[in-house]
Amino acid sequence: MISKPAQAYLEAEGIRALRVEYPQSVFNSCCEASNFEPEVKRGQPDHPENYKSYQAGPVTIFLHRSIRLSDRGDWEIGLFRFLGYKKLVFSGFRPI
């Protein structure tokens, strides 16, 4: 459910709750760009009834009910790193 690098990051930051948001379309002013990947955010959702909750050690993960998981059913929260930038990412979903 949570990769080892992501788990270490969550522990270092003291994060106890994550929510995986349904993908939103994003448009630029000059050309069209879309973001169809679920977004991992810190904290609990405002409307928990729209989420399924999972416990991964000390971390509660709230997964939006509209996210379609892969046929295998396995998903993971990982850590993307680039030049000191760190971002939690979600894998194991089916694109729209």
mmCIF file of N, CA and C in Angstrom:
data_model
loop_
_atom_site.group_PDB
_atom_site.id
_atom_site.type_symbol
_atom_site.label_atom_id
_atom_site.label_comp_id
_atom_site.label_asym_id
_atom_site.label_seq_id
_atom_site.Cartn_x
_atom_site.Cartn_y
_atom_site.Cartn_z
ATOM 1 N N MET A 1 0.804 -1.201 0.000
ATOM 2 C CA MET A 1 0.000 0.000 0.000
ATOM 3 C C MET A 1 0.851 1.270 0.000
ATOM 4 N N ILE A 2 1.895 1.308 0.818
ATOM 5 C CA ILE A 2 2.800 2.463 0.860
ATOM 6 C C ILE A 2 4.221 1.942 0.656
ATOM 7 N N SER A 3 4.932 2.516 -0.313
ATOM 8 C CA SER A 3 6.311 2.089 -0.563
ATOM 9 C C SER A 3 7.200 2.478 0.624
ATOM 10 N N LYS A 4 8.343 1.819 0.741
ATOM 11 C CA LYS A 4 9.261 2.117 1.849
ATOM 12 C C LYS A 4 9.759 3.563 1.823
ATOM 13 N N PRO A 5 10.154 4.117 0.651
ATOM 14 C CA PRO A 5 10.568 5.530 0.638
ATOM 15 C C PRO A 5 9.431 6.481 1.036
ATOM 16 N N ALA A 6 8.206 6.173 0.596
ATOM 17 C CA ALA A 6 7.063 7.019 0.965
ATOM 18 C C ALA A 6 6.790 6.915 2.460
ATOM 19 N N GLN A 7 6.900 5.715 3.006
ATOM 20 C CA GLN A 7 6.684 5.516 4.443
ATOM 21 C C GLN A 7 7.705 6.306 5.258
ATOM 22 N N ALA A 8 8.961 6.275 4.835
ATOM 23 C CA ALA A 8 10.004 7.031 5.539
ATOM 24 C C ALA A 8 9.719 8.528 5.476
ATOM 25 N N TYR A 9 9.254 9.011 4.325
ATOM 26 C CA TYR A 9 8.901 10.428 4.160
ATOM 27 C C TYR A 9 7.738 10.802 5.083
ATOM 28 N N LEU A 10 6.710 9.962 5.122
ATOM 29 C CA LEU A 10 5.546 10.232 5.975
ATOM 30 C C LEU A 10 5.946 10.275 7.447
ATOM 31 N N GLU A 11 6.791 9.353 7.863
ATOM 32 C CA GLU A 11 7.252 9.334 9.257
ATOM 33 C C GLU A 11 8.062 10.582 9.585
ATOM 34 N N ALA A 12 8.953 10.982 8.676
ATOM 35 C CA ALA A 12 9.788 12.168 8.906
ATOM 36 C C ALA A 12 8.949 13.436 8.990
ATOM 37 N N GLU A 13 7.877 13.490 8.206
ATOM 38 C CA GLU A 13 7.008 14.675 8.189
ATOM 39 C C GLU A 13 5.903 14.609 9.245
ATOM 40 N N GLY A 14 5.742 13.476 9.898
ATOM 41 C CA GLY A 14 4.697 13.323 10.908
ATOM 42 C C GLY A 14 3.298 13.272 10.322
ATOM 43 N N ILE A 15 3.168 12.758 9.124
ATOM 44 C CA ILE A 15 1.872 12.700 8.435
ATOM 45 C C ILE A 15 1.149 11.424 8.844
ATOM 46 N N ARG A 16 -0.093 11.564 9.311
ATOM 47 C CA ARG A 16 -0.895 10.430 9.778
ATOM 48 C C ARG A 16 -2.112 10.148 8.902
ATOM 49 N N ALA A 17 -2.449 11.072 8.001
ATOM 50 C CA ALA A 17 -3.617 10.876 7.136
ATOM 51 C C ALA A 17 -3.314 11.401 5.738
ATOM 52 N N LEU A 18 -3.730 10.615 4.737
ATOM 53 C CA LEU A 18 -3.591 10.996 3.332
ATOM 54 C C LEU A 18 -4.931 10.804 2.646
ATOM 55 N N ARG A 19 -5.191 11.628 1.663
ATOM 56 C CA ARG A 19 -6.375 11.414 0.841
ATOM 57 C C ARG A 19 -5.942 11.372 -0.619
ATOM 58 N N VAL A 20 -6.532 10.455 -1.355
ATOM 59 C CA VAL A 20 -6.253 10.322 -2.775
ATOM 60 C C VAL A 20 -7.472 10.875 -3.493
ATOM 61 N N GLU A 21 -7.272 12.027 -4.156
ATOM 62 C CA GLU A 21 -8.359 12.760 -4.799
ATOM 63 C C GLU A 21 -8.612 12.246 -6.211
ATOM 64 N N TYR A 22 -9.853 12.343 -6.631
ATOM 65 C CA TYR A 22 -10.243 11.995 -7.993
ATOM 66 C C TYR A 22 -9.564 12.957 -8.966
ATOM 67 N N PRO A 23 -9.071 12.468 -10.117
ATOM 68 C CA PRO A 23 -8.362 13.351 -11.055
ATOM 69 C C PRO A 23 -9.251 14.464 -11.596
ATOM 70 N N GLN A 24 -8.655 15.637 -11.730
ATOM 71 C CA GLN A 24 -9.347 16.805 -12.268
ATOM 72 C C GLN A 24 -8.671 17.226 -13.559
ATOM 73 N N SER A 25 -9.438 17.737 -14.502
ATOM 74 C CA SER A 25 -8.848 18.260 -15.739
ATOM 75 C C SER A 25 -8.230 19.614 -15.461
ATOM 76 N N VAL A 26 -7.072 19.852 -16.041
ATOM 77 C CA VAL A 26 -6.354 21.111 -15.884
ATOM 78 C C VAL A 26 -6.079 21.656 -17.276
ATOM 79 N N PHE A 27 -6.374 22.937 -17.494
ATOM 80 C CA PHE A 27 -6.159 23.531 -18.809
ATOM 81 C C PHE A 27 -5.234 24.731 -18.702
ATOM 82 N N ASN A 28 -4.276 24.822 -19.625
ATOM 83 C CA ASN A 28 -3.392 25.981 -19.717
ATOM 84 C C ASN A 28 -4.061 27.051 -20.563
ATOM 85 N N SER A 29 -3.527 28.266 -20.507
ATOM 86 C CA SER A 29 -4.090 29.351 -21.304
ATOM 87 C C SER A 29 -3.687 29.248 -22.769
ATOM 88 N N CYS A 30 -2.506 28.692 -23.055
ATOM 89 C CA CYS A 30 -2.037 28.656 -24.440
ATOM 90 C C CYS A 30 -2.355 27.339 -25.134
ATOM 91 N N CYS A 31 -2.327 26.269 -24.420
ATOM 92 C CA CYS A 31 -2.608 24.979 -25.041
ATOM 93 C C CYS A 31 -3.242 24.058 -24.007
ATOM 94 N N GLU A 32 -3.890 23.042 -24.499
ATOM 95 C CA GLU A 32 -4.621 22.157 -23.619
ATOM 96 C C GLU A 32 -3.697 21.146 -22.953
ATOM 97 N N ALA A 33 -3.851 20.967 -21.672
ATOM 98 C CA ALA A 33 -3.121 19.938 -20.937
ATOM 99 C C ALA A 33 -4.089 19.295 -19.957
ATOM 100 N N SER A 34 -3.972 18.028 -19.775
ATOM 101 C CA SER A 34 -4.888 17.330 -18.881
ATOM 102 C C SER A 34 -4.119 16.560 -17.825
ATOM 103 N N ASN A 35 -4.715 16.466 -16.669
ATOM 104 C CA ASN A 35 -4.156 15.660 -15.593
ATOM 105 C C ASN A 35 -5.214 14.634 -15.209
ATOM 106 N N PHE A 36 -4.985 13.402 -15.593
ATOM 107 C CA PHE A 36 -5.951 12.360 -15.290
ATOM 108 C C PHE A 36 -5.421 11.380 -14.251
ATOM 109 N N GLU A 37 -4.406 11.782 -13.511
ATOM 110 C CA GLU A 37 -3.865 10.939 -12.452
ATOM 111 C C GLU A 37 -4.429 11.386 -11.111
ATOM 112 N N PRO A 38 -4.781 10.443 -10.256
ATOM 113 C CA PRO A 38 -5.225 10.818 -8.913
ATOM 114 C C PRO A 38 -4.117 11.565 -8.175
ATOM 115 N N GLU A 39 -4.524 12.499 -7.331
ATOM 116 C CA GLU A 39 -3.572 13.309 -6.570
ATOM 117 C C GLU A 39 -3.561 12.882 -5.111
ATOM 118 N N VAL A 40 -2.377 12.745 -4.546
ATOM 119 C CA VAL A 40 -2.234 12.393 -3.132
ATOM 120 C C VAL A 40 -2.020 13.683 -2.354
ATOM 121 N N LYS A 41 -2.885 13.906 -1.358
ATOM 122 C CA LYS A 41 -2.798 15.120 -0.548
ATOM 123 C C LYS A 41 -2.766 14.742 0.928
ATOM 124 N N ARG A 42 -2.215 15.641 1.723
ATOM 125 C CA ARG A 42 -2.151 15.436 3.173
ATOM 126 C C ARG A 42 -3.507 15.716 3.802
ATOM 127 N N GLY A 43 -3.779 15.003 4.885
ATOM 128 C CA GLY A 43 -4.954 15.291 5.696
ATOM 129 C C GLY A 43 -6.179 14.484 5.325
ATOM 130 N N GLN A 44 -7.203 14.653 6.151
ATOM 131 C CA GLN A 44 -8.469 13.960 5.950
ATOM 132 C C GLN A 44 -9.346 14.736 4.974
ATOM 133 N N PRO A 45 -10.262 14.051 4.292
ATOM 134 C CA PRO A 45 -11.154 14.736 3.352
ATOM 135 C C PRO A 45 -12.248 15.517 4.077
ATOM 136 N N ASP A 46 -12.769 16.529 3.389
ATOM 137 C CA ASP A 46 -13.882 17.305 3.939
ATOM 138 C C ASP A 46 -15.173 16.486 3.969
ATOM 139 N N HIS A 47 -15.322 15.574 3.001
ATOM 140 C CA HIS A 47 -16.527 14.737 2.910
ATOM 141 C C HIS A 47 -16.122 13.261 2.938
ATOM 142 N N PRO A 48 -15.861 12.720 4.122
ATOM 143 C CA PRO A 48 -15.357 11.344 4.225
ATOM 144 C C PRO A 48 -16.310 10.291 3.660
ATOM 145 N N GLU A 49 -17.576 10.619 3.508
ATOM 146 C CA GLU A 49 -18.533 9.650 2.959
ATOM 147 C C GLU A 49 -18.232 9.314 1.495
ATOM 148 N N ASN A 50 -17.431 10.148 0.823
ATOM 149 C CA ASN A 50 -17.063 9.912 -0.576
ATOM 150 C C ASN A 50 -15.772 9.101 -0.714
ATOM 151 N N TYR A 51 -15.256 8.585 0.377
ATOM 152 C CA TYR A 51 -13.963 7.907 0.386
ATOM 153 C C TYR A 51 -14.059 6.557 1.083
ATOM 154 N N LYS A 52 -13.201 5.640 0.662
ATOM 155 C CA LYS A 52 -12.979 4.386 1.386
ATOM 156 C C LYS A 52 -11.719 4.599 2.216
ATOM 157 N N SER A 53 -11.706 4.106 3.431
ATOM 158 C CA SER A 53 -10.511 4.300 4.260
ATOM 159 C C SER A 53 -9.762 2.983 4.431
ATOM 160 N N TYR A 54 -8.440 3.102 4.455
ATOM 161 C CA TYR A 54 -7.535 1.969 4.632
ATOM 162 C C TYR A 54 -6.509 2.358 5.685
ATOM 163 N N GLN A 55 -6.095 1.400 6.460
ATOM 164 C CA GLN A 55 -5.076 1.641 7.473
ATOM 165 C C GLN A 55 -3.780 0.983 7.025
ATOM 166 N N ALA A 56 -2.699 1.748 6.978
ATOM 167 C CA ALA A 56 -1.370 1.240 6.625
ATOM 168 C C ALA A 56 -0.418 1.649 7.738
ATOM 169 N N GLY A 57 -0.309 0.807 8.753
ATOM 170 C CA GLY A 57 0.492 1.166 9.918
ATOM 171 C C GLY A 57 -0.150 2.343 10.624
ATOM 172 N N PRO A 58 0.608 3.386 10.915
ATOM 173 C CA PRO A 58 0.047 4.545 11.610
ATOM 174 C C PRO A 58 -0.689 5.518 10.682
ATOM 175 N N VAL A 59 -0.692 5.244 9.375
ATOM 176 C CA VAL A 59 -1.269 6.176 8.400
ATOM 177 C C VAL A 59 -2.635 5.685 7.929
ATOM 178 N N THR A 60 -3.627 6.587 7.954
ATOM 179 C CA THR A 60 -4.938 6.302 7.390
ATOM 180 C C THR A 60 -4.981 6.893 5.990
ATOM 181 N N ILE A 61 -5.372 6.071 5.020
ATOM 182 C CA ILE A 61 -5.454 6.503 3.626
ATOM 183 C C ILE A 61 -6.922 6.561 3.242
ATOM 184 N N PHE A 62 -7.352 7.707 2.720
ATOM 185 C CA PHE A 62 -8.712 7.886 2.247
ATOM 186 C C PHE A 62 -8.679 7.895 0.723
ATOM 187 N N LEU A 63 -9.284 6.880 0.108
ATOM 188 C CA LEU A 63 -9.270 6.709 -1.341
ATOM 189 C C LEU A 63 -10.639 7.083 -1.896
ATOM 190 N N HIS A 64 -10.689 8.097 -2.781
ATOM 191 C CA HIS A 64 -11.962 8.558 -3.344
ATOM 192 C C HIS A 64 -12.670 7.403 -4.039
ATOM 193 N N ARG A 65 -13.962 7.281 -3.812
ATOM 194 C CA ARG A 65 -14.738 6.158 -4.346
ATOM 195 C C ARG A 65 -14.813 6.148 -5.872
ATOM 196 N N SER A 66 -14.585 7.271 -6.528
ATOM 197 C CA SER A 66 -14.674 7.348 -7.991
ATOM 198 C C SER A 66 -13.414 6.859 -8.698
ATOM 199 N N ILE A 67 -12.340 6.646 -7.967
ATOM 200 C CA ILE A 67 -11.095 6.181 -8.588
ATOM 201 C C ILE A 67 -11.250 4.709 -8.954
ATOM 202 N N ARG A 68 -10.980 4.421 -10.213
ATOM 203 C CA ARG A 68 -11.073 3.050 -10.712
ATOM 204 C C ARG A 68 -9.711 2.383 -10.551
ATOM 205 N N LEU A 69 -9.676 1.318 -9.781
ATOM 206 C CA LEU A 69 -8.416 0.606 -9.549
ATOM 207 C C LEU A 69 -8.138 -0.356 -10.693
ATOM 208 N N SER A 70 -6.882 -0.738 -10.845
ATOM 209 C CA SER A 70 -6.500 -1.691 -11.891
ATOM 210 C C SER A 70 -7.207 -3.023 -11.651
ATOM 211 N N ASP A 71 -7.273 -3.827 -12.681
ATOM 212 C CA ASP A 71 -7.933 -5.129 -12.568
ATOM 213 C C ASP A 71 -7.271 -6.018 -11.521
ATOM 214 N N ARG A 72 -5.971 -5.841 -11.330
ATOM 215 C CA ARG A 72 -5.263 -6.628 -10.316
ATOM 216 C C ARG A 72 -5.690 -6.221 -8.904
ATOM 217 N N GLY A 73 -6.159 -4.992 -8.761
ATOM 218 C CA GLY A 73 -6.608 -4.523 -7.455
ATOM 219 C C GLY A 73 -5.504 -4.047 -6.535
ATOM 220 N N ASP A 74 -4.253 -4.151 -6.989
ATOM 221 C CA ASP A 74 -3.157 -3.681 -6.139
ATOM 222 C C ASP A 74 -2.833 -2.228 -6.475
ATOM 223 N N TRP A 75 -2.640 -1.441 -5.464
ATOM 224 C CA TRP A 75 -2.305 -0.030 -5.652
ATOM 225 C C TRP A 75 -1.265 0.349 -4.612
ATOM 226 N N GLU A 76 -0.599 1.477 -4.881
ATOM 227 C CA GLU A 76 0.485 1.885 -3.984
ATOM 228 C C GLU A 76 0.653 3.395 -3.990
ATOM 229 N N ILE A 77 1.018 3.910 -2.843
ATOM 230 C CA ILE A 77 1.436 5.298 -2.734
ATOM 231 C C ILE A 77 2.956 5.276 -2.681
ATOM 232 N N GLY A 78 3.569 5.978 -3.624
ATOM 233 C CA GLY A 78 5.018 6.023 -3.717
ATOM 234 C C GLY A 78 5.526 7.444 -3.551
ATOM 235 N N LEU A 79 6.833 7.599 -3.647
ATOM 236 C CA LEU A 79 7.460 8.910 -3.494
ATOM 237 C C LEU A 79 8.256 9.233 -4.751
ATOM 238 N N PHE A 80 7.907 10.346 -5.401
ATOM 239 C CA PHE A 80 8.642 10.852 -6.558
ATOM 240 C C PHE A 80 9.623 11.895 -6.045
ATOM 241 N N ARG A 81 10.887 11.776 -6.451
ATOM 242 C CA ARG A 81 11.917 12.733 -6.022
ATOM 243 C C ARG A 81 12.654 13.258 -7.240
ATOM 244 N N PHE A 82 12.910 14.580 -7.229
ATOM 245 C CA PHE A 82 13.671 15.207 -8.307
ATOM 246 C C PHE A 82 14.328 16.472 -7.772
ATOM 247 N N LEU A 83 15.645 16.490 -7.711
ATOM 248 C CA LEU A 83 16.426 17.660 -7.275
ATOM 249 C C LEU A 83 15.924 18.254 -5.956
ATOM 250 N N GLY A 84 15.675 17.415 -4.989
ATOM 251 C CA GLY A 84 15.223 17.880 -3.681
ATOM 252 C C GLY A 84 13.720 18.034 -3.548
ATOM 253 N N TYR A 85 12.993 17.974 -4.663
ATOM 254 C CA TYR A 85 11.528 18.064 -4.650
ATOM 255 C C TYR A 85 10.970 16.675 -4.360
ATOM 256 N N LYS A 86 9.996 16.594 -3.478
ATOM 257 C CA LYS A 86 9.374 15.316 -3.133
ATOM 258 C C LYS A 86 7.867 15.438 -3.271
ATOM 259 N N LYS A 87 7.287 14.408 -3.878
ATOM 260 C CA LYS A 87 5.837 14.400 -4.093
ATOM 261 C C LYS A 87 5.331 12.976 -3.948
ATOM 262 N N LEU A 88 4.240 12.814 -3.207
ATOM 263 C CA LEU A 88 3.608 11.507 -3.089
ATOM 264 C C LEU A 88 2.788 11.245 -4.348
ATOM 265 N N VAL A 89 2.871 10.031 -4.868
ATOM 266 C CA VAL A 89 2.167 9.667 -6.099
ATOM 267 C C VAL A 89 1.381 8.378 -5.876
ATOM 268 N N PHE A 90 0.342 8.202 -6.683
ATOM 269 C CA PHE A 90 -0.537 7.040 -6.584
ATOM 270 C C PHE A 90 -0.413 6.206 -7.849
ATOM 271 N N SER A 91 -0.221 4.916 -7.696
ATOM 272 C CA SER A 91 -0.182 4.018 -8.852
ATOM 273 C C SER A 91 -1.150 2.863 -8.615
ATOM 274 N N GLY A 92 -1.592 2.252 -9.717
ATOM 275 C CA GLY A 92 -2.516 1.130 -9.620
ATOM 276 C C GLY A 92 -3.944 1.495 -9.959
ATOM 277 N N PHE A 93 -4.129 2.592 -10.698
ATOM 278 C CA PHE A 93 -5.470 2.998 -11.109
ATOM 279 C C PHE A 93 -5.636 2.749 -12.606
ATOM 280 N N ARG A 94 -6.893 2.724 -13.040
ATOM 281 C CA ARG A 94 -7.180 2.610 -14.469
ATOM 282 C C ARG A 94 -7.489 4.003 -14.993
ATOM 283 N N PRO A 95 -6.811 4.414 -16.063
ATOM 284 C CA PRO A 95 -7.110 5.733 -16.640
ATOM 285 C C PRO A 95 -8.553 5.782 -17.128
ATOM 286 N N ILE A 96 -9.037 6.966 -17.283
ATOM 287 C CA ILE A 96 -10.429 7.173 -17.715
ATOM 288 C C ILE A 96 -10.672 6.556 -19.061
#
